[in-house]
mmCIF file of C-alpha atoms in Angstrom:
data_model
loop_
_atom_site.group_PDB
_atom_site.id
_atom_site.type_symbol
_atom_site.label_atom_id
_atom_site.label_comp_id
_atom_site.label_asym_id
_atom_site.label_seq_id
_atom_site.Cartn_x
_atom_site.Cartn_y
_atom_site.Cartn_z
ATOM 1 C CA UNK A 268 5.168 -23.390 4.433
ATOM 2 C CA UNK A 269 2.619 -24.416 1.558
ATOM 3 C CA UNK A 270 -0.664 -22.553 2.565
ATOM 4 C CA UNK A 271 -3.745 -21.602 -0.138
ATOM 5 C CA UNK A 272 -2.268 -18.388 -0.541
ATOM 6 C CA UNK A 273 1.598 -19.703 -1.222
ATOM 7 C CA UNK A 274 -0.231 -22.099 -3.892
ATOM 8 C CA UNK A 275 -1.131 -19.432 -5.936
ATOM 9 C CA UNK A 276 1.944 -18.557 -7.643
ATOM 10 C CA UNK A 277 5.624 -20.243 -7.715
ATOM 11 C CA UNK A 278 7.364 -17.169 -5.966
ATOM 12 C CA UNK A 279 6.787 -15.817 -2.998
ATOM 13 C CA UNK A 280 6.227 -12.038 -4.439
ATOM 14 C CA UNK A 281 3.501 -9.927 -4.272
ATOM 15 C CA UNK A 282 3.050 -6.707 -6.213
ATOM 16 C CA UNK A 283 1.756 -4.338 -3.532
ATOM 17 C CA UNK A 284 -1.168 -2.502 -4.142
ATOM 18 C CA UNK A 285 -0.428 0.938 -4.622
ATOM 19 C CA UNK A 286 -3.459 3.152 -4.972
ATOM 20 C CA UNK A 287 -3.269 6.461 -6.795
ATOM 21 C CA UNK A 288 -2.173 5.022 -10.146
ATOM 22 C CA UNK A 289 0.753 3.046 -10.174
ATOM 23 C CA UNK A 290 -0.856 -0.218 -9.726
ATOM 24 C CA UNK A 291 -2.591 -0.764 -13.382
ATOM 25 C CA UNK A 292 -3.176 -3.773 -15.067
ATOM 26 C CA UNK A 293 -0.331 -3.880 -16.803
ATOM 27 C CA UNK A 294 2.273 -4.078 -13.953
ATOM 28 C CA UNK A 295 -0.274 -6.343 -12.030
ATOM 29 C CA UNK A 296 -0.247 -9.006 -15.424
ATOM 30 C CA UNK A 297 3.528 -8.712 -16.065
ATOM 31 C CA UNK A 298 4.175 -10.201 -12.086
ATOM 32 C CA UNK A 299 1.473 -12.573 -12.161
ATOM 33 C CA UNK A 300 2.876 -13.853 -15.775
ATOM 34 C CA UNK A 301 6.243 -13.813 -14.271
ATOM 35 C CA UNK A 302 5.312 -16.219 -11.236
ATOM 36 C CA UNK A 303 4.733 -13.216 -8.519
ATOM 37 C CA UNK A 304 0.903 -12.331 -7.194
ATOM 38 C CA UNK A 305 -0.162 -8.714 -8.968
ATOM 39 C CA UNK A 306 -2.658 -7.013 -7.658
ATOM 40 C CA UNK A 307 -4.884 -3.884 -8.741
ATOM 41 C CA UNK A 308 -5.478 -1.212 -5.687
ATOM 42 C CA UNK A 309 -9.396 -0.280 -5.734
ATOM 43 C CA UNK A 310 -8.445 2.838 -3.305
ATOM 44 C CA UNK A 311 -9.357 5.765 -4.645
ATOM 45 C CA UNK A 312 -11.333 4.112 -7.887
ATOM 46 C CA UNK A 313 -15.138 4.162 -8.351
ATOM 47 C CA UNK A 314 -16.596 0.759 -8.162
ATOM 48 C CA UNK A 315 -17.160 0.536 -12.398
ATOM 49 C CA UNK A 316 -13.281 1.999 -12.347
ATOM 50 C CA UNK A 317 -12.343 -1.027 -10.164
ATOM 51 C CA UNK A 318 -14.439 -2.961 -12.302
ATOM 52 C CA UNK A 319 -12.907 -2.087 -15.412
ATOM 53 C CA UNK A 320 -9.182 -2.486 -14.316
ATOM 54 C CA UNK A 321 -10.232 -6.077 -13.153
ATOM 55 C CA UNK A 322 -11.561 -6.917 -16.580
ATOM 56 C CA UNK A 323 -8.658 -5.876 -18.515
ATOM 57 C CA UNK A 324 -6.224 -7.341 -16.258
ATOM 58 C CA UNK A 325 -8.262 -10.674 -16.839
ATOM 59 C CA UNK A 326 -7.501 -9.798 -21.070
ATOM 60 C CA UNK A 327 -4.063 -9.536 -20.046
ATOM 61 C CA UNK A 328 -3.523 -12.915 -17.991
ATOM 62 C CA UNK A 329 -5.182 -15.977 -16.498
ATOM 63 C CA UNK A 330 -2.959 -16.377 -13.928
ATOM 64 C CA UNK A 331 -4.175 -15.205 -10.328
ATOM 65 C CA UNK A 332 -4.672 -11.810 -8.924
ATOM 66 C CA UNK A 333 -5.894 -9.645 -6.058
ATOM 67 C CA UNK A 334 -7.249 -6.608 -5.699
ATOM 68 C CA UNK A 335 -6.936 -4.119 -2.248
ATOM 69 C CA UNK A 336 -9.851 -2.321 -0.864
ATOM 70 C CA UNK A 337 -10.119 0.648 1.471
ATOM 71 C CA UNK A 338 -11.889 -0.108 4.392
ATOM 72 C CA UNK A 339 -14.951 2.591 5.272
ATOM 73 C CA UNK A 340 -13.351 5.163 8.175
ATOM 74 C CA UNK A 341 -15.275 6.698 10.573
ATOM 75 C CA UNK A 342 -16.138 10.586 11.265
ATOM 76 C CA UNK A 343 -13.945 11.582 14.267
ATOM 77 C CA UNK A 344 -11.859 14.566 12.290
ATOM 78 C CA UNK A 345 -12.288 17.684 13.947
ATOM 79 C CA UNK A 346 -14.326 20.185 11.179
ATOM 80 C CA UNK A 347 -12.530 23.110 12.858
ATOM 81 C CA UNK A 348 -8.891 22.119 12.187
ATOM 82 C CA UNK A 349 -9.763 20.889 8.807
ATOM 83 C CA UNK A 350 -10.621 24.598 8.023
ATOM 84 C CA UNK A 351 -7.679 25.612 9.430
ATOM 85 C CA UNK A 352 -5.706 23.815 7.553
ATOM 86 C CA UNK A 353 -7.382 24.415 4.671
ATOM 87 C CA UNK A 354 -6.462 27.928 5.303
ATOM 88 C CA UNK A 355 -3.058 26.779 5.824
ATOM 89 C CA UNK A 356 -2.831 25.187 2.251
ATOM 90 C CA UNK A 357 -4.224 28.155 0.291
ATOM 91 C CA UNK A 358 -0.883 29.473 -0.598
ATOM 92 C CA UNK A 359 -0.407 26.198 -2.260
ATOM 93 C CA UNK A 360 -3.863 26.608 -4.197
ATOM 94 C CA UNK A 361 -2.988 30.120 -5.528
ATOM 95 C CA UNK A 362 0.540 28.840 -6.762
ATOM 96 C CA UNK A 363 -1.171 26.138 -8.066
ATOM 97 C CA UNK A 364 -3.666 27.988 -9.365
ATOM 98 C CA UNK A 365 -6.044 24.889 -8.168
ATOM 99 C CA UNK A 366 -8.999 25.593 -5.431
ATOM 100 C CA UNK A 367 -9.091 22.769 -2.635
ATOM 101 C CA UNK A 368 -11.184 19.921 -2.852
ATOM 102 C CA UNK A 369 -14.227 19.373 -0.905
ATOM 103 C CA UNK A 370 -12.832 17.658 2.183
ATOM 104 C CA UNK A 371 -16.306 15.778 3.093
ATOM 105 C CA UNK A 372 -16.527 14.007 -0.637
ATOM 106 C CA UNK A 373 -16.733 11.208 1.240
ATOM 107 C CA UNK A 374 -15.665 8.481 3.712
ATOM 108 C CA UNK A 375 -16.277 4.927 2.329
ATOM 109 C CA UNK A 376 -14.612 4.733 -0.869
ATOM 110 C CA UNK A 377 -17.470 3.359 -2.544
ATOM 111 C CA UNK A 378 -16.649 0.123 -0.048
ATOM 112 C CA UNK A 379 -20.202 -1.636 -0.410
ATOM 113 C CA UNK A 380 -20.764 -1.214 -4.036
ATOM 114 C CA UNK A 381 -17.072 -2.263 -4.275
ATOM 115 C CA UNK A 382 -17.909 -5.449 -2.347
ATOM 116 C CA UNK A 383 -20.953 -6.157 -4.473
ATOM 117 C CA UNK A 384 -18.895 -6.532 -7.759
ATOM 118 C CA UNK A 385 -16.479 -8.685 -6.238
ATOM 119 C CA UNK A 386 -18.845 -11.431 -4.894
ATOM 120 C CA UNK A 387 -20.869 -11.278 -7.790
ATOM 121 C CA UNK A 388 -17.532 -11.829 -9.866
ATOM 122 C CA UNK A 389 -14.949 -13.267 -7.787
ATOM 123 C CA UNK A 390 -11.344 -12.746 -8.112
ATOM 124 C CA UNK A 391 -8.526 -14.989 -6.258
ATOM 125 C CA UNK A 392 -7.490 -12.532 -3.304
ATOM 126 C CA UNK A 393 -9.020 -9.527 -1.785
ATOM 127 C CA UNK A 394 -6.857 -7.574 0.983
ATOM 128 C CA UNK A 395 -8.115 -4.779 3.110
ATOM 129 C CA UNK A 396 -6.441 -1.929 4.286
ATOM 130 C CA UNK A 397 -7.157 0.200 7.151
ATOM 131 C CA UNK A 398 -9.642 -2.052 9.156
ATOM 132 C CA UNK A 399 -10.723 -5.204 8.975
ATOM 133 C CA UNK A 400 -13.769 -6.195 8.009
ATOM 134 C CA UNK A 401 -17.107 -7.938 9.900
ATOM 135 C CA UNK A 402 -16.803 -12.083 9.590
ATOM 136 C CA UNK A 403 -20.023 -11.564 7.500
ATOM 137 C CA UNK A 404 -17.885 -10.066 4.732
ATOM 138 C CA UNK A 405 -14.891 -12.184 4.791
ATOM 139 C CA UNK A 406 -17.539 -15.415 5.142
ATOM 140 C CA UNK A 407 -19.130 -13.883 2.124
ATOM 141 C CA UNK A 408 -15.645 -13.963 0.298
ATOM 142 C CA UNK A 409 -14.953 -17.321 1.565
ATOM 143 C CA UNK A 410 -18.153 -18.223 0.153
ATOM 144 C CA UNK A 411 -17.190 -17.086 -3.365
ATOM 145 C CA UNK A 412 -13.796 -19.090 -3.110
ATOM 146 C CA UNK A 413 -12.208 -15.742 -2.484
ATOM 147 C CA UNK A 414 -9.232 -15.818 -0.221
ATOM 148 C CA UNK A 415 -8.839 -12.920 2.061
ATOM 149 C CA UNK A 416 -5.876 -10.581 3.190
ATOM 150 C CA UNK A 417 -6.056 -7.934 6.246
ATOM 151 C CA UNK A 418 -3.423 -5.662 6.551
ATOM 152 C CA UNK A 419 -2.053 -5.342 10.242
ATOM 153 C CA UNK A 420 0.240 -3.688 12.096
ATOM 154 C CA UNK A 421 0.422 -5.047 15.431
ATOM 155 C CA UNK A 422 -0.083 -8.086 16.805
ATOM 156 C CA UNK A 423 -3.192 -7.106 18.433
ATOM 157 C CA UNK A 424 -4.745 -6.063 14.907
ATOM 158 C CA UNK A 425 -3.607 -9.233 13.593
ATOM 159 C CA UNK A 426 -5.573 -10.975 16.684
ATOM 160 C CA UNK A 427 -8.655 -9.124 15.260
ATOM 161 C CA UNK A 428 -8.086 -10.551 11.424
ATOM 162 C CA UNK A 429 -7.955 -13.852 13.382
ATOM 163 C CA UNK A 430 -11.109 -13.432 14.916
ATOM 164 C CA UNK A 431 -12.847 -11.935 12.116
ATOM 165 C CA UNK A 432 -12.293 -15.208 9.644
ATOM 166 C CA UNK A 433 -9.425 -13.177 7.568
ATOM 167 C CA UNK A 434 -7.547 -16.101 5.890
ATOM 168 C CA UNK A 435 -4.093 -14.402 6.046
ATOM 169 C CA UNK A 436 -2.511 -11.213 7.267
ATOM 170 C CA UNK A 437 -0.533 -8.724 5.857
ATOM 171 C CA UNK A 438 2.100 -7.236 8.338
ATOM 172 C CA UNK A 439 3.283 -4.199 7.173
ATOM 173 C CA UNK A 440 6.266 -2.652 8.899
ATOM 174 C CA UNK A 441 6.868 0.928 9.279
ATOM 175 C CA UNK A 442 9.628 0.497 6.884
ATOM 176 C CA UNK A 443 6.782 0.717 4.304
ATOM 177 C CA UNK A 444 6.207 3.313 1.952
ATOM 178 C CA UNK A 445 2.636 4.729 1.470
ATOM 179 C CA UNK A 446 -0.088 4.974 4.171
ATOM 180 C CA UNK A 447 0.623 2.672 7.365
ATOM 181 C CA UNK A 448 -2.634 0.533 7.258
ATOM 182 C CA UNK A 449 -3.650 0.628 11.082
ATOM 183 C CA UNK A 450 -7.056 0.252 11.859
ATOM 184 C CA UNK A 451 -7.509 2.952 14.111
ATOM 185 C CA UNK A 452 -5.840 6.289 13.320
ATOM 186 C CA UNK A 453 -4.307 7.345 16.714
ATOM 187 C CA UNK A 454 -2.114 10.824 16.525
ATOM 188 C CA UNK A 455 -0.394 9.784 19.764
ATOM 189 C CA UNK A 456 1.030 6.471 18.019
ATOM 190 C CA UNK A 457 2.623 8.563 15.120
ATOM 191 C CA UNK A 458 6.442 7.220 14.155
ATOM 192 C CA UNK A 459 6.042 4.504 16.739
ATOM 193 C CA UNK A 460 5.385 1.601 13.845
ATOM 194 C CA UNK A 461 7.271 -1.521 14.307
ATOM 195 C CA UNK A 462 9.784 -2.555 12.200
ATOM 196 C CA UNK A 463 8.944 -5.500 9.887
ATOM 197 C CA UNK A 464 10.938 -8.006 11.227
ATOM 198 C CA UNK A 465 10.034 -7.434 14.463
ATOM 199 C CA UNK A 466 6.257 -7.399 13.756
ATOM 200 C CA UNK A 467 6.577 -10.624 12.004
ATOM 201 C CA UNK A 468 8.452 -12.580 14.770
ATOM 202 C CA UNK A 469 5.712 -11.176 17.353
ATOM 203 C CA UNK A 470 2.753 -11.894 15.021
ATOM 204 C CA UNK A 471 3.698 -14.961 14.235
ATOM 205 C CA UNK A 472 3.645 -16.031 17.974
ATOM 206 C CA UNK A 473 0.118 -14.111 18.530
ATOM 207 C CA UNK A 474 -1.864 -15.877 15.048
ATOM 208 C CA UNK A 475 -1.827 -18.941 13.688
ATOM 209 C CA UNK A 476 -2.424 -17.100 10.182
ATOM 210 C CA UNK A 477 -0.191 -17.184 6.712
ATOM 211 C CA UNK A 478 2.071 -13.794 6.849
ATOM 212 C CA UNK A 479 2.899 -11.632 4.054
ATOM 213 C CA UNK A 480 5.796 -9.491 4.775
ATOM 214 C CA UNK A 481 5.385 -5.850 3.558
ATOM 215 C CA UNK A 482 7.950 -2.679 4.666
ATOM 216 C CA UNK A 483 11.328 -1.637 3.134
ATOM 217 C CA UNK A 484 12.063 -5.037 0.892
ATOM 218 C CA UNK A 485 14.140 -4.624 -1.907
ATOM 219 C CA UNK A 486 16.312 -7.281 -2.457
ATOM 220 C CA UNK A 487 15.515 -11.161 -2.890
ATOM 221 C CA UNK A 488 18.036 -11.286 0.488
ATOM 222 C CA UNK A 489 15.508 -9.408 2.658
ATOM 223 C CA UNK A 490 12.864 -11.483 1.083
ATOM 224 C CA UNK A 491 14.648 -14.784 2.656
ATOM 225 C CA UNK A 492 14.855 -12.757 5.751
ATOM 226 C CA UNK A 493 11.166 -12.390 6.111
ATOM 227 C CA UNK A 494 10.346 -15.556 4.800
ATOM 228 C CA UNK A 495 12.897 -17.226 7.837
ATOM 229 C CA UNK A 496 11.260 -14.744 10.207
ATOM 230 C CA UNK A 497 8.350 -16.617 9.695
ATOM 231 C CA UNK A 498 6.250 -14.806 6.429
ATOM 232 C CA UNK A 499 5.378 -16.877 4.011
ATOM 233 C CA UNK A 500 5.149 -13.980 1.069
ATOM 234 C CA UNK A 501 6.815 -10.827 0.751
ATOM 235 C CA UNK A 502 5.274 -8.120 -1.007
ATOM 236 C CA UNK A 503 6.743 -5.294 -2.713
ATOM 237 C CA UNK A 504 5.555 -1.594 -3.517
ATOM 238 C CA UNK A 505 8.630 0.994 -4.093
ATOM 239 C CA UNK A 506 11.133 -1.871 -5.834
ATOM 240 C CA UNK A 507 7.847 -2.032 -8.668
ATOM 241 C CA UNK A 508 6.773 1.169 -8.419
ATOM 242 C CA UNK A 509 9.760 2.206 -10.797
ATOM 243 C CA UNK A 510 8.937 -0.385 -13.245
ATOM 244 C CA UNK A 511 8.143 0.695 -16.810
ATOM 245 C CA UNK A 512 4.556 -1.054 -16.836
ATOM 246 C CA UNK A 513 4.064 0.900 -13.518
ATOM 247 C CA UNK A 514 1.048 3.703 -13.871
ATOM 248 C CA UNK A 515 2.941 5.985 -11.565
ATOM 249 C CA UNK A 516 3.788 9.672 -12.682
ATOM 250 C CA UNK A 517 7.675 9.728 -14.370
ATOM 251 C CA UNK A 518 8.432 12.153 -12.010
ATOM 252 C CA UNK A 519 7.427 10.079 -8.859
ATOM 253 C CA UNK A 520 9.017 7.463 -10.755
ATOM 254 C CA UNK A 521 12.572 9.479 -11.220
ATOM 255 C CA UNK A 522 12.259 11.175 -7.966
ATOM 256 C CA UNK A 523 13.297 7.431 -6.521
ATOM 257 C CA UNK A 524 16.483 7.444 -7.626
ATOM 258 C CA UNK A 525 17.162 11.304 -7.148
ATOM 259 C CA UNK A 526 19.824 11.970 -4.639
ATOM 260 C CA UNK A 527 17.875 15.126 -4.009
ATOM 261 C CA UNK A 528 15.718 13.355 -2.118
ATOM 262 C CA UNK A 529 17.567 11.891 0.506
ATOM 263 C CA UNK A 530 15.695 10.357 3.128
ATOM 264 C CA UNK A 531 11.736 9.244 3.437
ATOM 265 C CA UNK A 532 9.722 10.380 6.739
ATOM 266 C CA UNK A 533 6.015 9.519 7.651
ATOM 267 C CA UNK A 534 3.564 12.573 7.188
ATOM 268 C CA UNK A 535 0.364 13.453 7.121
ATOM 269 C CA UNK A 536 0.278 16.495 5.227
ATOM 270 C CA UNK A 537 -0.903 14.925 1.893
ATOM 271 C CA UNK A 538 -3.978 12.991 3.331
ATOM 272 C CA UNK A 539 -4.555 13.304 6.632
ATOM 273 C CA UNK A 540 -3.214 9.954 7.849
ATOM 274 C CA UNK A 541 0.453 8.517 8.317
ATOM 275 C CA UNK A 542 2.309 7.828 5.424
ATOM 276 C CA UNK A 543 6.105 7.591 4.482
ATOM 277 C CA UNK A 544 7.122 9.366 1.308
ATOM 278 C CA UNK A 545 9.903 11.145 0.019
ATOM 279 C CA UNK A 546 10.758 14.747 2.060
ATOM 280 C CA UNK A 547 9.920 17.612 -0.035
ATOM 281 C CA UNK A 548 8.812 21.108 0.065
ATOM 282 C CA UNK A 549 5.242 20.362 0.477
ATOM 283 C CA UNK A 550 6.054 17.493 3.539
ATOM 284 C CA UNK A 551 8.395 20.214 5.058
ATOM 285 C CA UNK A 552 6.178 23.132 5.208
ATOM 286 C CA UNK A 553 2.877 21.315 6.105
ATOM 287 C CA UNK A 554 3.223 18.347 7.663
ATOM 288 C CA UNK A 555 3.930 19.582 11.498
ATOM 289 C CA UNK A 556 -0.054 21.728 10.716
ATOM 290 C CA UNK A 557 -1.495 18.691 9.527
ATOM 291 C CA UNK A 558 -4.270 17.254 11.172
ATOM 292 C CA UNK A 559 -5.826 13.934 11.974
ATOM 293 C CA UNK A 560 -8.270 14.054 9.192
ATOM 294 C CA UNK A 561 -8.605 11.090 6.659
ATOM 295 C CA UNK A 562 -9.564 11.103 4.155
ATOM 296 C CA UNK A 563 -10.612 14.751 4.455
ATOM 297 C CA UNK A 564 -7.090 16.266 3.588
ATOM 298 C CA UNK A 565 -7.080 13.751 1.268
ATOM 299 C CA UNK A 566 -9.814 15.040 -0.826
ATOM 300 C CA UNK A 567 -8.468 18.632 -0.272
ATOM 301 C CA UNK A 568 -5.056 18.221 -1.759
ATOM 302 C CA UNK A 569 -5.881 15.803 -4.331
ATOM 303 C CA UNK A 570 -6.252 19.090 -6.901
ATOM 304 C CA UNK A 571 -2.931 20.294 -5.845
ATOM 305 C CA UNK A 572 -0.972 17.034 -5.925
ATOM 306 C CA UNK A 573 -2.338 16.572 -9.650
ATOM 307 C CA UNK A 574 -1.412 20.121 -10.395
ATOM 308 C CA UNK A 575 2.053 19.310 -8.906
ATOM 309 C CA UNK A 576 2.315 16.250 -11.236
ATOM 310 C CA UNK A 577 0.547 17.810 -14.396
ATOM 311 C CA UNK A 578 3.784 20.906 -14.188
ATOM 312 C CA UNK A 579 6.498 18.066 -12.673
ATOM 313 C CA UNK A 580 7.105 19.662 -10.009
ATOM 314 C CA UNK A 581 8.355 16.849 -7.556
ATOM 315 C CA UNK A 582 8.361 19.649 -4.271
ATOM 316 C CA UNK A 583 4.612 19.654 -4.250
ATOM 317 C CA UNK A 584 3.727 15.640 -4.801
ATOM 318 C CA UNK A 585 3.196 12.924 -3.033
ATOM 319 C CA UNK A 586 5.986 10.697 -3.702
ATOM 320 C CA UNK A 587 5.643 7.514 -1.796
ATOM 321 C CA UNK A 588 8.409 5.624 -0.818
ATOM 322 C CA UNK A 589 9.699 3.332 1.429
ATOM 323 C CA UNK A 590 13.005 3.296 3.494
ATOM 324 C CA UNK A 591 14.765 1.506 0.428
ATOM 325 C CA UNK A 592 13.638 3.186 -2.007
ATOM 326 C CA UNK A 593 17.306 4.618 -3.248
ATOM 327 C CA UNK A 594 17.898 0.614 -4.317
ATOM 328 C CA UNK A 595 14.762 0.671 -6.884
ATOM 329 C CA UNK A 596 15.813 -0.465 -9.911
ATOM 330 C CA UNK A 597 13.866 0.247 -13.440
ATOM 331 C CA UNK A 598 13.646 -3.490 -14.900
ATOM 332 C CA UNK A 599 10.398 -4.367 -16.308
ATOM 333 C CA UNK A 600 8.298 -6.237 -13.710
ATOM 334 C CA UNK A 601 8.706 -9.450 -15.176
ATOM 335 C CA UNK A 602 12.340 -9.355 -15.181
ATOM 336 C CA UNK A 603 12.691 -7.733 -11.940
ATOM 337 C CA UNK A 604 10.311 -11.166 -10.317
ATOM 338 C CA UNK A 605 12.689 -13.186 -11.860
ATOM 339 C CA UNK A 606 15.669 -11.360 -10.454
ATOM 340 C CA UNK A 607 14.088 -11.037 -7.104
ATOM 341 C CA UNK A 608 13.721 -14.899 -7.344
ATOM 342 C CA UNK A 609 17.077 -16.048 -8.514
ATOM 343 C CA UNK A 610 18.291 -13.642 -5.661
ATOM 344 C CA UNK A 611 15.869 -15.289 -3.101
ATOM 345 C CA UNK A 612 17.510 -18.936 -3.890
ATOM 346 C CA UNK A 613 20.996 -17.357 -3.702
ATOM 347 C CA UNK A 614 20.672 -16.215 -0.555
ATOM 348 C CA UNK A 615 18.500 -19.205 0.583
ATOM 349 C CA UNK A 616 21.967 -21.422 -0.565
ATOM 350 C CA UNK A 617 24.070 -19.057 1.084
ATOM 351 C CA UNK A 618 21.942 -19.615 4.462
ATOM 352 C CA UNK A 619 21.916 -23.537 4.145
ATOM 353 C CA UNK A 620 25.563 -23.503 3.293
ATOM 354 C CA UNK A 621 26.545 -21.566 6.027
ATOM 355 C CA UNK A 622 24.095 -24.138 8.316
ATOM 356 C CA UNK A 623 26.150 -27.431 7.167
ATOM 357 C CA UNK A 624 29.437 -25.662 8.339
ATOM 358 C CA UNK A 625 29.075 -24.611 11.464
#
């Protein structure tokens, strides 16, 4: 199904936007030069850092591009068990030898100024995680020739992106590795995700939007799987994560493939909100005392996860992953579209083959 989005680039693979690092120009170029859709995660990033990644992914390529911003949360943590788990973490600090951030450095992300930039220099696609944003926005975008992404995951959410003028969703299973990007942050819904192909069958009979596919895809055969579940993209975080232009950490990167790590789970330990990454020490001892608080915990541990990194030590990270990750392979990004592609059309023959004999 040709939509505006599909139009962008030949294949139908999109970089996810992975927001602590690994996203950087350079992997976002090297899949938008191979024929995928890279995009740059703002998350995390002041508005001039956004800013600045944008303009030297433009040096690097003139083919399209997105960018993913964090949508603004509101104040609902409870103060008193952020304290107590701040208490709880400052065994962690001492090993470290790291104090804890200051949990209330802020809630928006730098969302307006963030917004400002981008419709005063528009790039191709914006995507939203973690909300969705007022029609005035994603008018505004529209405006600007912007086309706009809102990640969902539930049909009802997807309703909302619908409503809102959002012109395409992205479902994300809860497959996916990294921070599930509901819009409201209920405790009582933890681990009950849907799983991606699921979501995109039941989506696609609740919206009459474009779907990209996000959760668990490796392979260009799971691609064709979403794409006949009715998605018209699929994008990818873990399979590019591993990539040599990728900006993650080498030991997040290694950590993939490690068969010490053994199986992903979704935690909230590292920021405060659901997210699947690989089990390790820190997931293990934490994440059962960890409390509804984004992106409070977030700005508490970001010292010790960078002290983690700085000594590689893997038990104290945050490695994000998703349910395939042990199938990551390290090709450049490039080569690994081109694979995904050629594997796409393989299966795609295999399914139209197997359709003319029965």
């Amino acid at each position: 199904m040709s939509s505006a989005l599909t139009d962008l680039c030949p294949y139908p693979i999109v970089q996810a936007p992975m927001a602590g690092g690994a996203s950087c120009p350079s992997l976002a170029a090297a899949v938008s030069e191979a024929g995928g859709l890279g995009f740059l995660a703002a998350g995390y990033k002041t508005a001039d850092g956004m800013y600045q990644e944008i303009k030297q992914l433009r040096g690097m390529t003139g083919q399209p591009f997105g960018v993913n911003l964090f949508m603004p949360q509101p104040t609902c943590a409870d103060p008193a068990a952020v304290a107590v788990y701040a208490a709880q973490l400052a065994g962690e600090s001492a090993w470290y030898d790291t104090p804890l951030g200051d949990p209330d450095s802020g809630r928006d992300d730098g969302f307006d100024a963030k917004l400002a930039i981008l419709l005063d220099d528009p790039v191709p696609v914006v995507s939203f995680t973690f909300g969705c944003p007022s029609r005035d926005v994603l008018d505004a975008f529209a405006r600007a020739g912007t086309l706009t992404v809102v990640t969902v995951t539930t049909p009802e959410e997807a309703q909302a992106a619908q409503w809102a003028g959002a012109d395409a969703v992205c479902v994300q299973g809860i497959e996916a590795g990294g921070h599930q990007g509901t819009h409201r942050d209920n405790p009582e819904a933890d681990g009950a995700g849907l799983g991606l192909l699921s979501l995109i069958a039941q989506v696609r009979e609740t919206v009459q939007l474009p779907i990209v596919a996000a959760g668990g895809l490796m392979r260009g055969g799971q691609i064709a799987a979403a794409l006949a579940a009715g998605a018209e993209q699929a994008q990818l975080g873990t399979a590019f994560l591993v990539c040599p232009e990728s900006g993650a950490n080498v030991v997040h990167k290694q950590a993939m493939t490690n068969p010490l790590f053994v199986r992903t789970e979704l935690t909230r330990a590292f920021s405060g909100r659901p997210a699947r990454g690989l089990v390790n020490r820190f997931m293990r001892e934490h994440g059962r005392y960890a409390p509804a608080a984004y992106p409070q915990v977030h700005h508490m541990t970001t010292g010790l996860r960078k002290a983690a990194a700085k000594a590689g030590d893997a038990q104290g990270m945050a490695l994000w992953a998703g349910q395939g990750h042990r199938m990551a392979r390290e090709l450049p990004a490039g080569q690994l579209v081109e694979v995904l592609a050629a594997e796409l059309d393989a299966a795609k023959a295999a399914l139209a083959l197997r359709g003319a004999g029965a």
